[in-house]
Amino acid sequence: MGGRLARMLRALLLAPPGAGKGTQGERLAELYRVPHLATGDLLRRHVAGSTPQGRLAKDYMDRGELVPDRLVIDMILDRIAGEAPLSGFVLDGFPRTLTQARQSYDWGRAKGRTFHAVISLQVPEDELVRRLLERGRSSGRSDDNEHTIRTRLRVYAEHTEPLLDFYRGRDILVEVDGTGPVPDVTARIGDALLPLAFP
Ligand code: ADP
């Protein structure tokens, strides 16, 4: 455990909407004492603050579509490499397109900061829809309605799923069963990360 905490994890969660990226991302970030950066949360903050980025992103988000790559890449690289550069982090919701993956990979290579692990949470589609509808009843998130949920799942399959092969080819993909109680999933992720050496 001590050894685990002493290391600097750079990981990302790659999974469809409703798979538990947010929940597991927070727990993992706490465990490894690194910041948790969720693009969805960062974007919702921009929307709430009605910033230029937020005004641009809002309609895409309400429709369940991806916001333009440039906006998201700038937003994330600014957090990771901006005024207070981070050597460790858990990313959730980024990258979500091959362009985002390639640009962050090139950036990581150039800075010696590539990701140590890409965690894929596996959850069957009917379970995803059930979880998202349930969340929609309490979260008030405008994109947690059935129509938008279907769009988000389709967008995931089309644009984000191909990233699994991108990272598998770079030998950093870690596949974890995302069903069952939250602490069990966290434990599975922790176990899967243990054999990985990261400085
Ligand atoms: P979920 O994973 O449940 O769909 P998020 O909070 O991660 O929820 O994302 C909400 C919305 O924010 C997405 O549907 C999309 O419009 C936008 N978004 C988040 N991350 C990205 C990204 N990396 N690229 C483009 N759009 C994004």
mmCIF file with all atom_site columns, C-alpha atoms and ligand atoms in Angstrom:
data_model
loop_
_atom_site.group_PDB
_atom_site.id
_atom_site.type_symbol
_atom_site.label_atom_id
_atom_site.label_alt_id
_atom_site.label_comp_id
_atom_site.label_asym_id
_atom_site.label_entity_id
_atom_site.label_seq_id
_atom_site.pdbx_PDB_ins_code
_atom_site.Cartn_x
_atom_site.Cartn_y
_atom_site.Cartn_z
_atom_site.occupancy
_atom_site.B_iso_or_equiv
_atom_site.pdbx_formal_charge
_atom_site.auth_seq_id
_atom_site.auth_comp_id
_atom_site.auth_asym_id
_atom_site.auth_atom_id
_atom_site.pdbx_PDB_model_num
ATOM   1   C CA  . MET A 1 1   ? 0.000   0.000  0.000   1.00 0.00 ? 1   MET A CA  1
ATOM   2   C CA  . GLY A 1 2   ? 2.757   2.450  0.962   1.00 0.00 ? 2   GLY A CA  1
ATOM   3   C CA  . GLY A 1 3   ? 4.535   1.695  -2.284  1.00 0.00 ? 3   GLY A CA  1
ATOM   4   C CA  . ARG A 1 4   ? 1.379   2.284  -4.211  1.00 0.00 ? 4   ARG A CA  1
ATOM   5   C CA  . LEU A 1 5   ? 0.841   5.688  -2.644  1.00 0.00 ? 5   LEU A CA  1
ATOM   6   C CA  . ALA A 1 6   ? 4.416   6.770  -3.274  1.00 0.00 ? 6   ALA A CA  1
ATOM   7   C CA  . ARG A 1 7   ? 4.054   6.377  -7.021  1.00 0.00 ? 7   ARG A CA  1
ATOM   8   C CA  . MET A 1 8   ? 2.568   8.864  -9.424  1.00 0.00 ? 8   MET A CA  1
ATOM   9   C CA  . LEU A 1 9   ? -0.243  7.390  -11.409 1.00 0.00 ? 9   LEU A CA  1
ATOM   10  C CA  . ARG A 1 10  ? -1.249  8.723  -14.807 1.00 0.00 ? 10  ARG A CA  1
ATOM   11  C CA  . ALA A 1 11  ? -4.331  6.786  -15.783 1.00 0.00 ? 11  ALA A CA  1
ATOM   12  C CA  . LEU A 1 12  ? -7.526  7.244  -17.671 1.00 0.00 ? 12  LEU A CA  1
ATOM   13  C CA  . LEU A 1 13  ? -10.897 5.565  -17.601 1.00 0.00 ? 13  LEU A CA  1
ATOM   14  C CA  . LEU A 1 14  ? -12.276 4.527  -20.948 1.00 0.00 ? 14  LEU A CA  1
ATOM   15  C CA  . ALA A 1 15  ? -15.839 3.277  -20.785 1.00 0.00 ? 15  ALA A CA  1
ATOM   16  C CA  . PRO A 1 16  ? -19.335 4.006  -22.065 1.00 0.00 ? 16  PRO A CA  1
ATOM   17  C CA  . PRO A 1 17  ? -21.693 6.436  -20.307 1.00 0.00 ? 17  PRO A CA  1
ATOM   18  C CA  . GLY A 1 18  ? -23.053 4.850  -17.150 1.00 0.00 ? 18  GLY A CA  1
ATOM   19  C CA  . ALA A 1 19  ? -20.146 2.444  -16.653 1.00 0.00 ? 19  ALA A CA  1
ATOM   20  C CA  . GLY A 1 20  ? -18.976 4.248  -13.517 1.00 0.00 ? 20  GLY A CA  1
ATOM   21  C CA  . LYS A 1 21  ? -16.091 6.360  -14.784 1.00 0.00 ? 21  LYS A CA  1
ATOM   22  C CA  . GLY A 1 22  ? -16.929 9.227  -12.445 1.00 0.00 ? 22  GLY A CA  1
ATOM   23  C CA  . THR A 1 23  ? -17.392 7.112  -9.320  1.00 0.00 ? 23  THR A CA  1
ATOM   24  C CA  . GLN A 1 24  ? -14.349 4.942  -9.905  1.00 0.00 ? 24  GLN A CA  1
ATOM   25  C CA  . GLY A 1 25  ? -12.267 7.880  -11.113 1.00 0.00 ? 25  GLY A CA  1
ATOM   26  C CA  . GLU A 1 26  ? -12.827 9.724  -7.836  1.00 0.00 ? 26  GLU A CA  1
ATOM   27  C CA  . ARG A 1 27  ? -11.989 6.672  -5.732  1.00 0.00 ? 27  ARG A CA  1
ATOM   28  C CA  . LEU A 1 28  ? -8.882  5.879  -7.729  1.00 0.00 ? 28  LEU A CA  1
ATOM   29  C CA  . ALA A 1 29  ? -7.649  9.462  -7.572  1.00 0.00 ? 29  ALA A CA  1
ATOM   30  C CA  . GLU A 1 30  ? -8.093  9.428  -3.797  1.00 0.00 ? 30  GLU A CA  1
ATOM   31  C CA  . LEU A 1 31  ? -6.261  6.118  -3.473  1.00 0.00 ? 31  LEU A CA  1
ATOM   32  C CA  . TYR A 1 32  ? -3.287  7.335  -5.488  1.00 0.00 ? 32  TYR A CA  1
ATOM   33  C CA  . ARG A 1 33  ? -3.503  10.933 -4.231  1.00 0.00 ? 33  ARG A CA  1
ATOM   34  C CA  . VAL A 1 34  ? -3.666  12.525 -7.628  1.00 0.00 ? 34  VAL A CA  1
ATOM   35  C CA  . PRO A 1 35  ? -6.256  14.935 -9.050  1.00 0.00 ? 35  PRO A CA  1
ATOM   36  C CA  . HIS A 1 36  ? -9.350  13.536 -10.747 1.00 0.00 ? 36  HIS A CA  1
ATOM   37  C CA  . LEU A 1 37  ? -10.069 15.396 -13.981 1.00 0.00 ? 37  LEU A CA  1
ATOM   38  C CA  . ALA A 1 38  ? -13.476 14.703 -15.506 1.00 0.00 ? 38  ALA A CA  1
ATOM   39  C CA  . THR A 1 39  ? -14.062 16.476 -18.802 1.00 0.00 ? 39  THR A CA  1
ATOM   40  C CA  . GLY A 1 40  ? -17.847 16.263 -18.336 1.00 0.00 ? 40  GLY A CA  1
ATOM   41  C CA  . ASP A 1 41  ? -17.593 18.071 -14.978 1.00 0.00 ? 41  ASP A CA  1
ATOM   42  C CA  . LEU A 1 42  ? -15.172 20.671 -16.330 1.00 0.00 ? 42  LEU A CA  1
ATOM   43  C CA  . LEU A 1 43  ? -17.478 21.300 -19.290 1.00 0.00 ? 43  LEU A CA  1
ATOM   44  C CA  . ARG A 1 44  ? -20.604 21.517 -17.082 1.00 0.00 ? 44  ARG A CA  1
ATOM   45  C CA  . ARG A 1 45  ? -18.767 24.139 -14.987 1.00 0.00 ? 45  ARG A CA  1
ATOM   46  C CA  . HIS A 1 46  ? -18.095 26.163 -18.139 1.00 0.00 ? 46  HIS A CA  1
ATOM   47  C CA  . VAL A 1 47  ? -21.775 25.838 -19.116 1.00 0.00 ? 47  VAL A CA  1
ATOM   48  C CA  . ALA A 1 48  ? -22.945 26.915 -15.646 1.00 0.00 ? 48  ALA A CA  1
ATOM   49  C CA  . GLY A 1 49  ? -20.567 29.897 -15.728 1.00 0.00 ? 49  GLY A CA  1
ATOM   50  C CA  . SER A 1 50  ? -21.652 30.732 -19.277 1.00 0.00 ? 50  SER A CA  1
ATOM   51  C CA  . THR A 1 51  ? -18.020 31.077 -20.410 1.00 0.00 ? 51  THR A CA  1
ATOM   52  C CA  . PRO A 1 52  ? -17.260 31.204 -24.163 1.00 0.00 ? 52  PRO A CA  1
ATOM   53  C CA  . GLN A 1 53  ? -16.297 27.498 -24.013 1.00 0.00 ? 53  GLN A CA  1
ATOM   54  C CA  . GLY A 1 54  ? -19.487 26.688 -22.111 1.00 0.00 ? 54  GLY A CA  1
ATOM   55  C CA  . ARG A 1 55  ? -21.671 28.528 -24.596 1.00 0.00 ? 55  ARG A CA  1
ATOM   56  C CA  . LEU A 1 56  ? -20.027 26.590 -27.416 1.00 0.00 ? 56  LEU A CA  1
ATOM   57  C CA  . ALA A 1 57  ? -20.308 23.208 -25.660 1.00 0.00 ? 57  ALA A CA  1
ATOM   58  C CA  . LYS A 1 58  ? -23.857 23.372 -24.311 1.00 0.00 ? 58  LYS A CA  1
ATOM   59  C CA  . ASP A 1 59  ? -25.874 22.355 -27.367 1.00 0.00 ? 59  ASP A CA  1
ATOM   60  C CA  . TYR A 1 60  ? -23.577 19.439 -28.185 1.00 0.00 ? 60  TYR A CA  1
ATOM   61  C CA  . MET A 1 61  ? -23.846 18.181 -24.616 1.00 0.00 ? 61  MET A CA  1
ATOM   62  C CA  . ASP A 1 62  ? -27.632 18.507 -24.491 1.00 0.00 ? 62  ASP A CA  1
ATOM   63  C CA  . ARG A 1 63  ? -27.875 16.474 -27.691 1.00 0.00 ? 63  ARG A CA  1
ATOM   64  C CA  . GLY A 1 64  ? -25.457 13.833 -26.344 1.00 0.00 ? 64  GLY A CA  1
ATOM   65  C CA  . GLU A 1 65  ? -22.896 14.588 -29.044 1.00 0.00 ? 65  GLU A CA  1
ATOM   66  C CA  . LEU A 1 66  ? -19.197 15.187 -28.565 1.00 0.00 ? 66  LEU A CA  1
ATOM   67  C CA  . VAL A 1 67  ? -18.028 18.768 -28.256 1.00 0.00 ? 67  VAL A CA  1
ATOM   68  C CA  . PRO A 1 68  ? -15.318 19.779 -30.771 1.00 0.00 ? 68  PRO A CA  1
ATOM   69  C CA  . ASP A 1 69  ? -11.920 18.171 -30.227 1.00 0.00 ? 69  ASP A CA  1
ATOM   70  C CA  . ARG A 1 70  ? -10.043 21.471 -30.127 1.00 0.00 ? 70  ARG A CA  1
ATOM   71  C CA  . LEU A 1 71  ? -12.043 22.792 -27.171 1.00 0.00 ? 71  LEU A CA  1
ATOM   72  C CA  . VAL A 1 72  ? -11.599 19.628 -25.086 1.00 0.00 ? 72  VAL A CA  1
ATOM   73  C CA  . ILE A 1 73  ? -7.919  19.136 -25.935 1.00 0.00 ? 73  ILE A CA  1
ATOM   74  C CA  . ASP A 1 74  ? -7.079  22.746 -25.015 1.00 0.00 ? 74  ASP A CA  1
ATOM   75  C CA  . MET A 1 75  ? -9.091  22.477 -21.803 1.00 0.00 ? 75  MET A CA  1
ATOM   76  C CA  . ILE A 1 76  ? -7.369  19.278 -20.661 1.00 0.00 ? 76  ILE A CA  1
ATOM   77  C CA  . LEU A 1 77  ? -3.834  20.159 -21.729 1.00 0.00 ? 77  LEU A CA  1
ATOM   78  C CA  . ASP A 1 78  ? -4.263  23.475 -19.974 1.00 0.00 ? 78  ASP A CA  1
ATOM   79  C CA  . ARG A 1 79  ? -5.096  21.629 -16.725 1.00 0.00 ? 79  ARG A CA  1
ATOM   80  C CA  . ILE A 1 80  ? -2.320  19.055 -17.099 1.00 0.00 ? 80  ILE A CA  1
ATOM   81  C CA  . ALA A 1 81  ? 0.442   21.221 -18.487 1.00 0.00 ? 81  ALA A CA  1
ATOM   82  C CA  . GLY A 1 82  ? -0.672  24.782 -17.742 1.00 0.00 ? 82  GLY A CA  1
ATOM   83  C CA  . GLU A 1 83  ? 0.398   27.036 -14.866 1.00 0.00 ? 83  GLU A CA  1
ATOM   84  C CA  . ALA A 1 84  ? 0.662   24.167 -12.359 1.00 0.00 ? 84  ALA A CA  1
ATOM   85  C CA  . PRO A 1 85  ? 1.726   21.097 -14.371 1.00 0.00 ? 85  PRO A CA  1
ATOM   86  C CA  . LEU A 1 86  ? 0.562   17.755 -12.986 1.00 0.00 ? 86  LEU A CA  1
ATOM   87  C CA  . SER A 1 87  ? 2.791   14.684 -12.912 1.00 0.00 ? 87  SER A CA  1
ATOM   88  C CA  . GLY A 1 88  ? -0.048  12.397 -11.854 1.00 0.00 ? 88  GLY A CA  1
ATOM   89  C CA  . PHE A 1 89  ? -3.789  12.358 -12.586 1.00 0.00 ? 89  PHE A CA  1
ATOM   90  C CA  . VAL A 1 90  ? -6.819  10.235 -13.278 1.00 0.00 ? 90  VAL A CA  1
ATOM   91  C CA  . LEU A 1 91  ? -8.625  11.366 -16.403 1.00 0.00 ? 91  LEU A CA  1
ATOM   92  C CA  . ASP A 1 92  ? -12.261 10.525 -16.893 1.00 0.00 ? 92  ASP A CA  1
ATOM   93  C CA  . GLY A 1 93  ? -14.002 11.283 -20.154 1.00 0.00 ? 93  GLY A CA  1
ATOM   94  C CA  . PHE A 1 94  ? -10.835 12.132 -22.081 1.00 0.00 ? 94  PHE A CA  1
ATOM   95  C CA  . PRO A 1 95  ? -9.734  11.148 -24.676 1.00 0.00 ? 95  PRO A CA  1
ATOM   96  C CA  . ARG A 1 96  ? -12.935 10.203 -26.447 1.00 0.00 ? 96  ARG A CA  1
ATOM   97  C CA  . THR A 1 97  ? -11.902 10.395 -30.106 1.00 0.00 ? 97  THR A CA  1
ATOM   98  C CA  . LEU A 1 98  ? -8.868  9.134  -32.014 1.00 0.00 ? 98  LEU A CA  1
ATOM   99  C CA  . THR A 1 99  ? -7.783  12.724 -32.608 1.00 0.00 ? 99  THR A CA  1
ATOM   100 C CA  . GLN A 1 100 ? -7.832  13.397 -28.866 1.00 0.00 ? 100 GLN A CA  1
ATOM   101 C CA  . ALA A 1 101 ? -5.993  10.118 -28.204 1.00 0.00 ? 101 ALA A CA  1
ATOM   102 C CA  . ARG A 1 102 ? -3.299  10.794 -30.793 1.00 0.00 ? 102 ARG A CA  1
ATOM   103 C CA  . GLN A 1 103 ? -2.719  14.382 -29.695 1.00 0.00 ? 103 GLN A CA  1
ATOM   104 C CA  . SER A 1 104 ? -2.482  13.494 -26.002 1.00 0.00 ? 104 SER A CA  1
ATOM   105 C CA  . TYR A 1 105 ? -0.209  10.552 -26.811 1.00 0.00 ? 105 TYR A CA  1
ATOM   106 C CA  . ASP A 1 106 ? 2.123   12.756 -28.872 1.00 0.00 ? 106 ASP A CA  1
ATOM   107 C CA  . TRP A 1 107 ? 2.082   15.348 -26.122 1.00 0.00 ? 107 TRP A CA  1
ATOM   108 C CA  . GLY A 1 108 ? 2.860   12.697 -23.475 1.00 0.00 ? 108 GLY A CA  1
ATOM   109 C CA  . ARG A 1 109 ? 5.747   11.329 -25.529 1.00 0.00 ? 109 ARG A CA  1
ATOM   110 C CA  . ALA A 1 110 ? 7.198   14.787 -26.030 1.00 0.00 ? 110 ALA A CA  1
ATOM   111 C CA  . LYS A 1 111 ? 7.011   15.568 -22.295 1.00 0.00 ? 111 LYS A CA  1
ATOM   112 C CA  . GLY A 1 112 ? 7.892   12.125 -20.949 1.00 0.00 ? 112 GLY A CA  1
ATOM   113 C CA  . ARG A 1 113 ? 4.397   11.911 -19.468 1.00 0.00 ? 113 ARG A CA  1
ATOM   114 C CA  . THR A 1 114 ? 2.588   9.130  -21.315 1.00 0.00 ? 114 THR A CA  1
ATOM   115 C CA  . PHE A 1 115 ? -0.246  7.302  -19.530 1.00 0.00 ? 115 PHE A CA  1
ATOM   116 C CA  . HIS A 1 116 ? 0.622   4.278  -17.412 1.00 0.00 ? 116 HIS A CA  1
ATOM   117 C CA  . ALA A 1 117 ? -2.753  2.623  -17.701 1.00 0.00 ? 117 ALA A CA  1
ATOM   118 C CA  . VAL A 1 118 ? -6.001  2.906  -19.597 1.00 0.00 ? 118 VAL A CA  1
ATOM   119 C CA  . ILE A 1 119 ? -8.763  1.269  -17.592 1.00 0.00 ? 119 ILE A CA  1
ATOM   120 C CA  . SER A 1 120 ? -11.665 -0.114 -19.572 1.00 0.00 ? 120 SER A CA  1
ATOM   121 C CA  . LEU A 1 121 ? -14.763 -0.770 -17.440 1.00 0.00 ? 121 LEU A CA  1
ATOM   122 C CA  . GLN A 1 122 ? -16.970 -3.450 -18.935 1.00 0.00 ? 122 GLN A CA  1
ATOM   123 C CA  . VAL A 1 123 ? -20.708 -3.249 -18.327 1.00 0.00 ? 123 VAL A CA  1
ATOM   124 C CA  . PRO A 1 124 ? -23.511 -4.733 -20.493 1.00 0.00 ? 124 PRO A CA  1
ATOM   125 C CA  . GLU A 1 125 ? -25.607 -2.204 -22.430 1.00 0.00 ? 125 GLU A CA  1
ATOM   126 C CA  . ASP A 1 126 ? -28.954 -2.902 -20.705 1.00 0.00 ? 126 ASP A CA  1
ATOM   127 C CA  . GLU A 1 127 ? -27.283 -2.277 -17.354 1.00 0.00 ? 127 GLU A CA  1
ATOM   128 C CA  . LEU A 1 128 ? -25.832 1.023  -18.662 1.00 0.00 ? 128 LEU A CA  1
ATOM   129 C CA  . VAL A 1 129 ? -29.248 2.254  -19.763 1.00 0.00 ? 129 VAL A CA  1
ATOM   130 C CA  . ARG A 1 130 ? -30.808 1.223  -16.446 1.00 0.00 ? 130 ARG A CA  1
ATOM   131 C CA  . ARG A 1 131 ? -28.127 3.069  -14.441 1.00 0.00 ? 131 ARG A CA  1
ATOM   132 C CA  . LEU A 1 132 ? -28.348 6.227  -16.568 1.00 0.00 ? 132 LEU A CA  1
ATOM   133 C CA  . LEU A 1 133 ? -32.135 6.411  -16.365 1.00 0.00 ? 133 LEU A CA  1
ATOM   134 C CA  . GLU A 1 134 ? -31.951 5.951  -12.612 1.00 0.00 ? 134 GLU A CA  1
ATOM   135 C CA  . ARG A 1 135 ? -29.307 8.683  -12.335 1.00 0.00 ? 135 ARG A CA  1
ATOM   136 C CA  . GLY A 1 136 ? -31.446 10.963 -14.508 1.00 0.00 ? 136 GLY A CA  1
ATOM   137 C CA  . ARG A 1 137 ? -34.254 10.772 -11.968 1.00 0.00 ? 137 ARG A CA  1
ATOM   138 C CA  . SER A 1 138 ? -32.052 12.198 -9.195  1.00 0.00 ? 138 SER A CA  1
ATOM   139 C CA  . SER A 1 139 ? -29.197 14.115 -10.865 1.00 0.00 ? 139 SER A CA  1
ATOM   140 C CA  . GLY A 1 140 ? -31.251 16.515 -12.904 1.00 0.00 ? 140 GLY A CA  1
ATOM   141 C CA  . ARG A 1 141 ? -28.614 16.198 -15.650 1.00 0.00 ? 141 ARG A CA  1
ATOM   142 C CA  . SER A 1 142 ? -30.303 17.372 -18.814 1.00 0.00 ? 142 SER A CA  1
ATOM   143 C CA  . ASP A 1 143 ? -28.590 14.657 -20.890 1.00 0.00 ? 143 ASP A CA  1
ATOM   144 C CA  . ASP A 1 144 ? -29.822 11.717 -18.776 1.00 0.00 ? 144 ASP A CA  1
ATOM   145 C CA  . ASN A 1 145 ? -33.051 11.102 -20.711 1.00 0.00 ? 145 ASN A CA  1
ATOM   146 C CA  . GLU A 1 146 ? -33.724 8.054  -22.864 1.00 0.00 ? 146 GLU A CA  1
ATOM   147 C CA  . HIS A 1 147 ? -33.273 9.725  -26.246 1.00 0.00 ? 147 HIS A CA  1
ATOM   148 C CA  . THR A 1 148 ? -29.967 11.381 -25.333 1.00 0.00 ? 148 THR A CA  1
ATOM   149 C CA  . ILE A 1 149 ? -28.738 8.254  -23.557 1.00 0.00 ? 149 ILE A CA  1
ATOM   150 C CA  . ARG A 1 150 ? -29.188 6.264  -26.797 1.00 0.00 ? 150 ARG A CA  1
ATOM   151 C CA  . THR A 1 151 ? -27.289 8.946  -28.713 1.00 0.00 ? 151 THR A CA  1
ATOM   152 C CA  . ARG A 1 152 ? -24.437 8.919  -26.176 1.00 0.00 ? 152 ARG A CA  1
ATOM   153 C CA  . LEU A 1 153 ? -24.134 5.129  -26.382 1.00 0.00 ? 153 LEU A CA  1
ATOM   154 C CA  . ARG A 1 154 ? -24.093 5.296  -30.183 1.00 0.00 ? 154 ARG A CA  1
ATOM   155 C CA  . VAL A 1 155 ? -21.490 8.077  -30.134 1.00 0.00 ? 155 VAL A CA  1
ATOM   156 C CA  . TYR A 1 156 ? -19.387 5.992  -27.725 1.00 0.00 ? 156 TYR A CA  1
ATOM   157 C CA  . ALA A 1 157 ? -19.516 2.938  -29.996 1.00 0.00 ? 157 ALA A CA  1
ATOM   158 C CA  . GLU A 1 158 ? -18.669 4.988  -33.066 1.00 0.00 ? 158 GLU A CA  1
ATOM   159 C CA  . HIS A 1 159 ? -16.001 7.402  -31.813 1.00 0.00 ? 159 HIS A CA  1
ATOM   160 C CA  . THR A 1 160 ? -14.605 6.136  -28.509 1.00 0.00 ? 160 THR A CA  1
ATOM   161 C CA  . GLU A 1 161 ? -14.621 2.348  -28.683 1.00 0.00 ? 161 GLU A CA  1
ATOM   162 C CA  . PRO A 1 162 ? -11.885 2.363  -31.371 1.00 0.00 ? 162 PRO A CA  1
ATOM   163 C CA  . LEU A 1 163 ? -9.560  3.812  -28.724 1.00 0.00 ? 163 LEU A CA  1
ATOM   164 C CA  . LEU A 1 164 ? -9.520  0.403  -27.014 1.00 0.00 ? 164 LEU A CA  1
ATOM   165 C CA  . ASP A 1 165 ? -7.458  -0.946 -29.919 1.00 0.00 ? 165 ASP A CA  1
ATOM   166 C CA  . PHE A 1 166 ? -5.303  2.169  -29.982 1.00 0.00 ? 166 PHE A CA  1
ATOM   167 C CA  . TYR A 1 167 ? -4.248  1.563  -26.349 1.00 0.00 ? 167 TYR A CA  1
ATOM   168 C CA  . ARG A 1 168 ? -4.223  -2.227 -26.625 1.00 0.00 ? 168 ARG A CA  1
ATOM   169 C CA  . GLY A 1 169 ? -1.616  -1.767 -29.351 1.00 0.00 ? 169 GLY A CA  1
ATOM   170 C CA  . ARG A 1 170 ? 0.439   0.314  -26.913 1.00 0.00 ? 170 ARG A CA  1
ATOM   171 C CA  . ASP A 1 171 ? 0.177   -2.357 -24.215 1.00 0.00 ? 171 ASP A CA  1
ATOM   172 C CA  . ILE A 1 172 ? -1.423  -0.204 -21.548 1.00 0.00 ? 172 ILE A CA  1
ATOM   173 C CA  . LEU A 1 173 ? -5.039  -1.365 -21.724 1.00 0.00 ? 173 LEU A CA  1
ATOM   174 C CA  . VAL A 1 174 ? -6.403  -2.857 -18.497 1.00 0.00 ? 174 VAL A CA  1
ATOM   175 C CA  . GLU A 1 175 ? -9.829  -4.501 -18.820 1.00 0.00 ? 175 GLU A CA  1
ATOM   176 C CA  . VAL A 1 176 ? -11.956 -4.698 -15.684 1.00 0.00 ? 176 VAL A CA  1
ATOM   177 C CA  . ASP A 1 177 ? -15.457 -6.041 -14.986 1.00 0.00 ? 177 ASP A CA  1
ATOM   178 C CA  . GLY A 1 178 ? -17.495 -2.947 -14.036 1.00 0.00 ? 178 GLY A CA  1
ATOM   179 C CA  . THR A 1 179 ? -20.540 -4.745 -12.605 1.00 0.00 ? 179 THR A CA  1
ATOM   180 C CA  . GLY A 1 180 ? -21.393 -5.369 -8.961  1.00 0.00 ? 180 GLY A CA  1
ATOM   181 C CA  . PRO A 1 181 ? -20.857 -3.221 -5.845  1.00 0.00 ? 181 PRO A CA  1
ATOM   182 C CA  . VAL A 1 182 ? -18.768 -0.049 -6.235  1.00 0.00 ? 182 VAL A CA  1
ATOM   183 C CA  . PRO A 1 183 ? -16.009 -1.117 -3.745  1.00 0.00 ? 183 PRO A CA  1
ATOM   184 C CA  . ASP A 1 184 ? -15.633 -4.453 -5.551  1.00 0.00 ? 184 ASP A CA  1
ATOM   185 C CA  . VAL A 1 185 ? -15.006 -2.684 -8.849  1.00 0.00 ? 185 VAL A CA  1
ATOM   186 C CA  . THR A 1 186 ? -12.448 -0.374 -7.179  1.00 0.00 ? 186 THR A CA  1
ATOM   187 C CA  . ALA A 1 187 ? -10.675 -3.403 -5.715  1.00 0.00 ? 187 ALA A CA  1
ATOM   188 C CA  . ARG A 1 188 ? -10.581 -5.073 -9.138  1.00 0.00 ? 188 ARG A CA  1
ATOM   189 C CA  . ILE A 1 189 ? -9.036  -1.943 -10.655 1.00 0.00 ? 189 ILE A CA  1
ATOM   190 C CA  . GLY A 1 190 ? -6.454  -1.743 -7.842  1.00 0.00 ? 190 GLY A CA  1
ATOM   191 C CA  . ASP A 1 191 ? -5.530  -5.392 -8.359  1.00 0.00 ? 191 ASP A CA  1
ATOM   192 C CA  . ALA A 1 192 ? -5.219  -4.900 -12.099 1.00 0.00 ? 192 ALA A CA  1
ATOM   193 C CA  . LEU A 1 193 ? -2.898  -1.906 -11.609 1.00 0.00 ? 193 LEU A CA  1
ATOM   194 C CA  . LEU A 1 194 ? -0.594  -3.616 -9.109  1.00 0.00 ? 194 LEU A CA  1
ATOM   195 C CA  . PRO A 1 195 ? 1.507   -5.537 -11.647 1.00 0.00 ? 195 PRO A CA  1
ATOM   196 C CA  . LEU A 1 196 ? 2.100   -2.359 -13.647 1.00 0.00 ? 196 LEU A CA  1
ATOM   197 C CA  . ALA A 1 197 ? 5.339   -0.624 -12.901 1.00 0.00 ? 197 ALA A CA  1
ATOM   198 C CA  . PHE A 1 198 ? 5.005   3.118  -12.945 1.00 0.00 ? 198 PHE A CA  1
ATOM   199 C CA  . PRO A 1 199 ? 7.593   5.559  -11.570 1.00 0.00 ? 199 PRO A CA  1
HETATM 200 P P1  . ADP B 2 .   ? -21.038 10.383 -19.805 1.00 0.00 ? 1   ADP B P1  1
HETATM 201 O O1  . ADP B 2 .   ? -19.739 9.656  -19.841 1.00 0.00 ? 1   ADP B O1  1
HETATM 202 O O2  . ADP B 2 .   ? -21.998 9.790  -18.838 1.00 0.00 ? 1   ADP B O2  1
HETATM 203 O O3  . ADP B 2 .   ? -21.644 10.599 -21.160 1.00 0.00 ? 1   ADP B O3  1
HETATM 204 P P2  . ADP B 2 .   ? -19.657 12.926 -19.198 1.00 0.00 ? 1   ADP B P2  1
HETATM 205 O O4  . ADP B 2 .   ? -19.960 13.782 -18.024 1.00 0.00 ? 1   ADP B O4  1
HETATM 206 O O5  . ADP B 2 .   ? -18.326 12.259 -19.255 1.00 0.00 ? 1   ADP B O5  1
HETATM 207 O O6  . ADP B 2 .   ? -20.839 11.855 -19.225 1.00 0.00 ? 1   ADP B O6  1
HETATM 208 O O7  . ADP B 2 .   ? -19.832 13.771 -20.550 1.00 0.00 ? 1   ADP B O7  1
HETATM 209 C C1  . ADP B 2 .   ? -20.974 14.542 -20.793 1.00 0.00 ? 1   ADP B C1  1
HETATM 210 C C2  . ADP B 2 .   ? -20.896 15.216 -22.160 1.00 0.00 ? 1   ADP B C2  1
HETATM 211 O O8  . ADP B 2 .   ? -19.757 16.087 -22.192 1.00 0.00 ? 1   ADP B O8  1
HETATM 212 C C3  . ADP B 2 .   ? -20.675 14.281 -23.346 1.00 0.00 ? 1   ADP B C3  1
HETATM 213 O O9  . ADP B 2 .   ? -21.892 13.708 -23.812 1.00 0.00 ? 1   ADP B O9  1
HETATM 214 C C4  . ADP B 2 .   ? -20.039 15.245 -24.364 1.00 0.00 ? 1   ADP B C4  1
HETATM 215 O O10 . ADP B 2 .   ? -21.005 16.086 -24.941 1.00 0.00 ? 1   ADP B O10 1
HETATM 216 C C5  . ADP B 2 .   ? -19.152 16.104 -23.495 1.00 0.00 ? 1   ADP B C5  1
HETATM 217 N N1  . ADP B 2 .   ? -17.767 15.575 -23.390 1.00 0.00 ? 1   ADP B N1  1
HETATM 218 C C6  . ADP B 2 .   ? -17.162 15.083 -22.270 1.00 0.00 ? 1   ADP B C6  1
HETATM 219 N N2  . ADP B 2 .   ? -15.903 14.687 -22.529 1.00 0.00 ? 1   ADP B N2  1
HETATM 220 C C7  . ADP B 2 .   ? -15.698 14.914 -23.850 1.00 0.00 ? 1   ADP B C7  1
HETATM 221 C C8  . ADP B 2 .   ? -14.605 14.703 -24.744 1.00 0.00 ? 1   ADP B C8  1
HETATM 222 N N3  . ADP B 2 .   ? -13.440 14.168 -24.328 1.00 0.00 ? 1   ADP B N3  1
HETATM 223 N N4  . ADP B 2 .   ? -14.758 15.041 -26.049 1.00 0.00 ? 1   ADP B N4  1
HETATM 224 C C9  . ADP B 2 .   ? -15.888 15.589 -26.493 1.00 0.00 ? 1   ADP B C9  1
HETATM 225 N N5  . ADP B 2 .   ? -16.970 15.798 -25.729 1.00 0.00 ? 1   ADP B N5  1
HETATM 226 C C10 . ADP B 2 .   ? -16.889 15.477 -24.406 1.00 0.00 ? 1   ADP B C10 1
#
